[in-house]
């Protein structure tokens, strides 16, 4: 398979991963909200009142995570993954001896049996690898990465 097709599959796998995470969190949030709206008998109401603060915190946490993923998906959709890159920049796939990266996403996913980590330009590891080329090395958290391929 050529690099263009390989990259298309990687980007689609990442997009599917992000959409799956959004769907799961949305479902969890809806279930939690439905639980909050369900009527209980008096004994259950007493139990509910004790858990109400905890449930509202869970709702807030899930909503915050969902908002983050939706914003990340919007940013992801604005990146041009169609180009071929020779240096590390948003839109590039970076294959190293340690891990595989997709620059411009915030998701861990698999494609064709290989693990990938999506990172955004604000990630500390991106600052270490930015503008590097195949054959270059960079170090993050005392781990040295050698870039094998960029496309």
XYZ file of N, CA and C in Angstrom:
453
model
N 0.842 -1.172 0.000
C 0.000 0.000 0.000
C 0.894 1.244 0.000
N 0.531 2.231 -0.789
C 1.344 3.446 -0.843
C 1.061 4.329 0.375
N 1.939 5.320 0.583
C 1.830 6.174 1.761
C 0.544 6.994 1.780
N 0.068 7.407 0.628
C -1.159 8.196 0.574
C -2.341 7.389 1.110
N -2.448 6.153 0.662
C -3.534 5.288 1.131
C -3.341 4.932 2.603
N -2.122 4.666 2.985
C -1.836 4.339 4.388
C -2.226 5.508 5.295
N -1.865 6.706 4.882
C -2.199 7.886 5.678
C -3.705 8.086 5.741
N -4.388 7.881 4.635
C -5.842 8.020 4.622
C -6.472 7.066 5.630
N -5.978 5.832 5.676
C -6.507 4.848 6.616
C -6.208 5.242 8.065
N -5.029 5.774 8.320
C -4.660 6.215 9.669
C -5.562 7.350 10.115
N -5.759 8.331 9.241
C -6.618 9.475 9.576
C -8.056 9.014 9.814
N -8.554 8.123 8.981
C -9.921 7.605 9.159
C -10.042 6.812 10.460
N -9.025 6.040 10.821
C -9.051 5.295 12.081
C -9.069 6.248 13.271
N -8.317 7.316 13.179
C -8.305 8.312 14.247
C -9.664 8.991 14.356
N -10.209 9.379 13.221
C -11.523 10.027 13.215
C -12.580 9.104 13.824
N -12.543 7.836 13.472
C -13.496 6.865 14.024
C -13.311 6.740 15.533
N -12.065 6.736 15.999
C -11.786 6.640 17.425
C -12.359 7.845 18.174
N -12.137 9.028 17.642
C -12.656 10.248 18.273
C -14.181 10.202 18.293
N -14.794 9.850 17.160
C -16.260 9.791 17.098
C -16.824 8.741 18.043
N -16.142 7.605 18.171
C -16.584 6.563 19.110
C -16.536 7.072 20.542
N -15.467 7.772 20.890
C -15.340 8.317 22.247
C -16.424 9.347 22.516
N -16.710 10.186 21.537
C -17.780 11.175 21.698
C -19.119 10.472 21.902
N -19.380 9.429 21.127
C -20.646 8.694 21.246
C -20.774 8.026 22.614
N -19.711 7.405 23.089
C -19.753 6.723 24.390
C -19.996 7.729 25.509
N -19.278 8.831 25.491
C -19.450 9.837 26.548
C -20.842 10.450 26.470
N -21.335 10.697 25.264
C -22.694 11.237 25.108
C -23.728 10.279 25.688
N -23.567 8.989 25.410
C -24.494 7.985 25.950
C -24.412 7.939 27.476
N -23.204 7.954 28.011
C -23.033 7.948 29.467
C -23.674 9.182 30.096
N -23.479 10.309 29.463
C -24.040 11.562 29.967
C -25.562 11.518 29.930
N -26.128 11.008 28.849
C -27.587 10.887 28.757
C -28.135 9.935 29.806
N -27.463 8.807 30.028
C -27.911 7.856 31.057
C -27.862 8.494 32.440
N -26.804 9.222 32.707
C -26.663 9.872 34.000
C -27.745 10.932 34.194
N -27.996 11.692 33.157
C -29.065 12.705 33.247
C -30.432 12.049 33.390
N -30.662 10.945 32.669
C -31.930 10.222 32.800
C -32.102 9.705 34.218
N -31.034 9.202 34.809
C -31.099 8.719 36.183
C -31.464 9.845 37.139
N -30.964 11.010 36.884
C -31.258 12.156 37.747
C -32.718 12.582 37.649
N -33.336 12.299 36.509
C -34.726 12.719 36.294
C -35.747 11.650 36.658
N -35.295 10.465 37.028
C -36.201 9.370 37.342
C -36.801 9.563 38.724
N -38.080 9.280 38.860
C -38.736 9.377 40.167
C -38.426 8.149 40.991
N -38.209 8.367 42.254
C -37.928 7.288 43.179
C -38.941 7.332 44.306
N -39.133 6.211 45.009
C -39.982 6.235 46.192
C -39.229 6.966 47.299
N -39.855 7.187 48.427
C -39.251 8.006 49.484
C -37.907 7.473 49.964
N -37.790 6.155 50.128
C -36.527 5.581 50.590
C -35.428 5.825 49.554
N -35.766 5.619 48.291
C -34.798 5.855 47.227
C -34.468 7.335 47.123
N -35.470 8.201 47.350
C -35.209 9.639 47.314
C -34.185 10.036 48.360
N -34.272 9.454 49.552
C -33.283 9.758 50.578
C -31.889 9.329 50.122
N -31.814 8.167 49.483
C -30.528 7.695 48.947
C -30.053 8.635 47.846
N -30.971 9.043 46.971
C -30.644 9.939 45.855
C -30.080 11.257 46.353
N -30.716 11.822 47.395
C -30.246 13.110 47.904
C -28.799 13.015 48.385
N -28.434 11.856 48.942
C -27.065 11.669 49.393
C -26.080 11.580 48.239
N -26.543 11.134 47.096
C -25.663 10.949 45.943
C -25.785 12.070 44.913
N -26.694 13.007 45.151
C -26.963 14.048 44.150
C -25.720 14.867 43.811
N -24.979 15.286 44.823
C -23.770 16.080 44.568
C -22.749 15.285 43.761
N -22.584 14.021 44.133
C -21.640 13.174 43.402
C -22.067 13.001 41.951
N -23.373 12.800 41.731
C -23.873 12.636 40.368
C -23.702 13.924 39.562
N -23.963 15.054 40.194
C -23.801 16.326 39.482
C -22.332 16.573 39.136
N -21.419 16.159 40.015
C -19.990 16.260 39.698
C -19.641 15.371 38.511
N -20.205 14.154 38.494
C -19.972 13.241 37.365
C -20.495 13.843 36.066
N -21.686 14.445 36.134
C -22.260 15.082 34.947
C -21.330 16.200 34.467
N -20.859 17.016 35.392
C -19.958 18.112 35.031
C -18.658 17.616 34.422
N -18.107 16.550 35.017
C -16.863 15.982 34.486
C -17.064 15.430 33.074
N -18.144 14.663 32.903
C -18.418 14.092 31.579
C -18.679 15.182 30.554
N -19.434 16.204 30.945
C -19.733 17.296 30.015
C -18.448 18.020 29.613
N -17.554 18.237 30.568
C -16.273 18.884 30.266
C -15.443 18.047 29.305
N -15.419 16.739 29.535
C -14.664 15.852 28.652
C -15.290 15.813 27.256
N -16.614 15.781 27.214
C -17.310 15.789 25.926
C -17.026 17.092 25.175
N -17.101 18.215 25.862
C -16.817 19.506 25.225
C -15.402 19.539 24.653
N -14.448 18.995 25.412
C -13.057 18.938 24.962
C -12.935 18.095 23.693
N -13.571 16.929 23.690
C -13.490 16.053 22.512
C -14.160 16.675 21.291
N -15.279 17.336 21.494
C -15.972 17.985 20.374
C -15.104 19.111 19.805
N -14.471 19.871 20.680
C -13.569 20.936 20.212
C -12.369 20.333 19.478
N -11.810 19.261 20.028
C -10.673 18.590 19.390
C -11.064 18.043 18.022
N -12.274 17.498 17.917
C -12.748 16.984 16.629
C -12.872 18.123 15.615
N -13.326 19.277 16.067
C -13.421 20.436 15.176
C -12.059 20.866 14.669
N -11.076 20.887 15.560
C -9.713 21.234 15.148
C -9.148 20.188 14.192
N -9.395 18.930 14.501
C -8.952 17.826 13.658
C -9.470 17.989 12.231
N -10.733 18.377 12.106
C -11.354 18.519 10.780
C -10.803 19.698 9.990
N -10.101 20.616 10.647
C -9.536 21.771 9.949
C -8.104 21.540 9.468
N -7.525 20.413 9.831
C -6.135 20.127 9.446
C -6.109 19.442 8.088
N -5.155 19.836 7.269
C -4.995 19.229 5.945
C -4.104 17.999 6.061
N -4.742 16.845 6.160
C -3.994 15.600 6.226
C -3.656 15.074 4.833
N -4.115 15.756 3.791
C -3.916 15.289 2.425
C -2.526 15.539 1.878
N -1.789 16.404 2.508
C -0.432 16.701 2.037
C 0.550 15.606 2.441
N 1.651 15.589 1.756
C 2.775 14.731 2.152
C 3.773 15.648 2.844
N 4.222 15.246 4.012
C 5.115 16.072 4.809
C 6.498 15.433 4.882
N 7.503 16.290 4.942
C 8.870 15.812 5.120
C 9.424 16.217 6.479
N 8.727 17.120 7.160
C 9.095 17.505 8.520
C 7.873 17.318 9.406
N 8.114 17.252 10.713
C 7.029 17.075 11.671
C 6.275 18.385 11.797
N 5.005 18.339 11.443
C 4.103 19.482 11.558
C 2.671 18.963 11.547
N 1.692 19.825 11.930
C 0.302 19.355 11.952
C -0.117 18.777 10.598
N -0.700 17.594 10.665
C -1.122 16.890 9.465
C -0.224 15.730 9.103
N 0.925 15.628 9.761
C 1.894 14.578 9.437
C 1.663 13.317 10.268
N 2.001 12.203 9.661
C 2.129 10.932 10.375
C 3.620 10.773 10.631
N 3.977 10.465 11.888
C 5.375 10.331 12.272
C 5.575 8.935 12.845
N 6.415 8.164 12.184
C 6.734 6.813 12.624
C 8.116 6.863 13.271
N 8.197 6.447 14.533
C 9.488 6.418 15.222
C 9.803 4.984 15.631
N 10.974 4.813 16.191
C 11.355 3.491 16.676
C 10.630 3.120 17.968
N 9.971 4.085 18.593
C 9.279 3.854 19.861
C 7.752 3.825 19.712
N 7.220 4.800 18.978
C 5.767 4.960 18.840
C 5.450 5.588 17.494
N 4.160 5.516 17.153
C 3.664 6.153 15.932
C 2.741 7.290 16.336
N 2.852 8.423 15.632
C 2.088 9.615 15.983
C 1.313 10.142 14.782
N 0.165 10.733 15.071
C -0.575 11.531 14.103
C -0.659 12.917 14.703
N -0.105 13.890 13.996
C -0.056 15.249 14.524
C -1.341 15.977 14.144
N -2.086 16.380 15.171
C -3.318 17.125 14.941
C -4.542 16.504 15.582
N -4.363 15.490 16.382
C -5.495 14.802 17.005
C -5.164 14.512 18.460
N -6.181 14.261 19.249
C -5.962 13.870 20.638
C -6.673 12.553 20.869
N -6.048 11.495 20.436
C -6.672 10.184 20.573
C -5.613 9.101 20.445
N -5.813 8.041 21.196
C -5.010 6.843 20.980
C -5.885 5.884 20.199
N -5.312 5.269 19.172
C -6.107 4.416 18.299
C -5.209 3.401 17.615
N -5.852 2.466 16.935
C -5.125 1.466 16.147
C -5.539 1.570 14.691
N -4.600 1.227 13.830
C -4.867 1.140 12.399
C -4.027 0.005 11.843
N -4.685 -0.922 11.198
C -3.998 -2.067 10.612
C -3.106 -2.777 11.645
N -3.605 -2.889 12.873
C -2.889 -3.602 13.920
C -1.756 -2.838 14.580
N -1.554 -1.579 14.200
C -0.495 -0.776 14.802
C -1.103 0.307 15.685
N -0.430 0.595 16.806
C -0.884 1.629 17.731
C -0.396 2.997 17.291
N -1.259 3.986 17.459
C -0.937 5.381 17.153
C -1.385 6.263 18.307
N -0.664 7.353 18.470
C -1.050 8.368 19.436
C -1.237 9.662 18.667
N -2.407 10.225 18.809
C -2.650 11.528 18.221
C -2.201 12.595 19.195
N -1.429 13.553 18.718
C -0.990 14.663 19.566
C -1.284 15.985 18.864
N -1.488 16.998 19.661
C -1.755 18.336 19.130
C -0.494 19.185 19.260
N -0.503 20.315 18.590
C 0.678 21.181 18.557
C 1.022 21.758 19.927
N 0.091 21.746 20.861
C 0.386 22.262 22.201
C 0.978 21.195 23.128
N 1.092 19.956 22.661
C 1.647 18.875 23.479
C 3.154 19.058 23.638
N 3.683 18.825 24.837
C 5.130 18.974 25.044
C 5.971 18.112 24.104
N 5.512 16.921 23.783
C 6.302 16.067 22.888
C 6.369 16.662 21.481
N 5.312 17.369 21.080
C 5.340 17.999 19.763
C 6.458 19.049 19.701
N 6.623 19.804 20.772
C 7.684 20.827 20.801
C 9.059 20.184 20.596
N 9.221 18.959 21.083
C 10.498 18.262 20.939
C 10.721 17.732 19.520
N 9.639 17.371 18.844
C 9.802 16.763 17.514
C 9.534 17.723 16.359
N 8.979 18.887 16.648
C 8.605 19.853 15.609
C 9.775 20.152 14.668
N 9.449 20.175 13.382
C 10.387 20.518 12.298
C 11.508 19.496 12.079
N 11.486 18.388 12.783
C 12.512 17.363 12.565
C 12.156 16.535 11.330
N 13.177 15.849 10.797
C 13.026 15.039 9.581
C 13.310 13.578 9.888
N 12.997 12.718 8.926
C 13.316 11.295 9.060
C 14.813 11.153 9.314
N 15.162 10.317 10.278
C 16.553 10.117 10.662
C 16.947 10.932 11.889
N 16.216 12.014 12.175
C 16.498 12.841 13.351
C 16.042 12.119 14.615
N 16.594 12.555 15.744
C 16.172 12.033 17.036
C 15.669 13.178 17.906
N 14.873 12.829 18.903
C 14.433 13.777 19.928
C 14.224 12.984 21.207
N 14.249 13.688 22.324
C 14.105 13.035 23.618
C 12.953 13.669 24.386
N 12.155 12.790 24.992
C 11.038 13.239 25.831
C 10.957 12.300 27.020
N 10.934 12.850 28.225
C 10.853 12.056 29.452
C 11.917 10.959 29.492
N 13.111 11.328 29.130
C 14.279 10.443 29.157
C 14.182 9.268 28.183
N 13.287 9.373 27.197
C 13.180 8.369 26.141
C 13.620 9.040 24.841
N 14.545 8.408 24.153
C 15.015 8.939 22.875
C 14.281 8.247 21.746
N 13.727 9.047 20.847
C 12.981 8.562 19.695
C 13.795 8.850 18.439
N 13.844 7.892 17.536
C 14.437 8.106 16.222
C 13.302 8.091 15.210
N 13.204 9.164 14.440
C 12.144 9.251 13.433
C 12.536 8.408 12.237
N 11.711 7.438 11.933
C 11.962 6.550 10.802
C 11.329 7.060 9.522
N 10.140 7.651 9.696
C 9.369 8.018 8.501
C 8.404 9.143 8.842
N 8.210 10.044 7.912
C 7.213 11.116 8.028
C 6.473 11.177 6.721
N 5.165 11.241 6.784
C 4.368 11.410 5.568
C 3.060 12.084 5.862
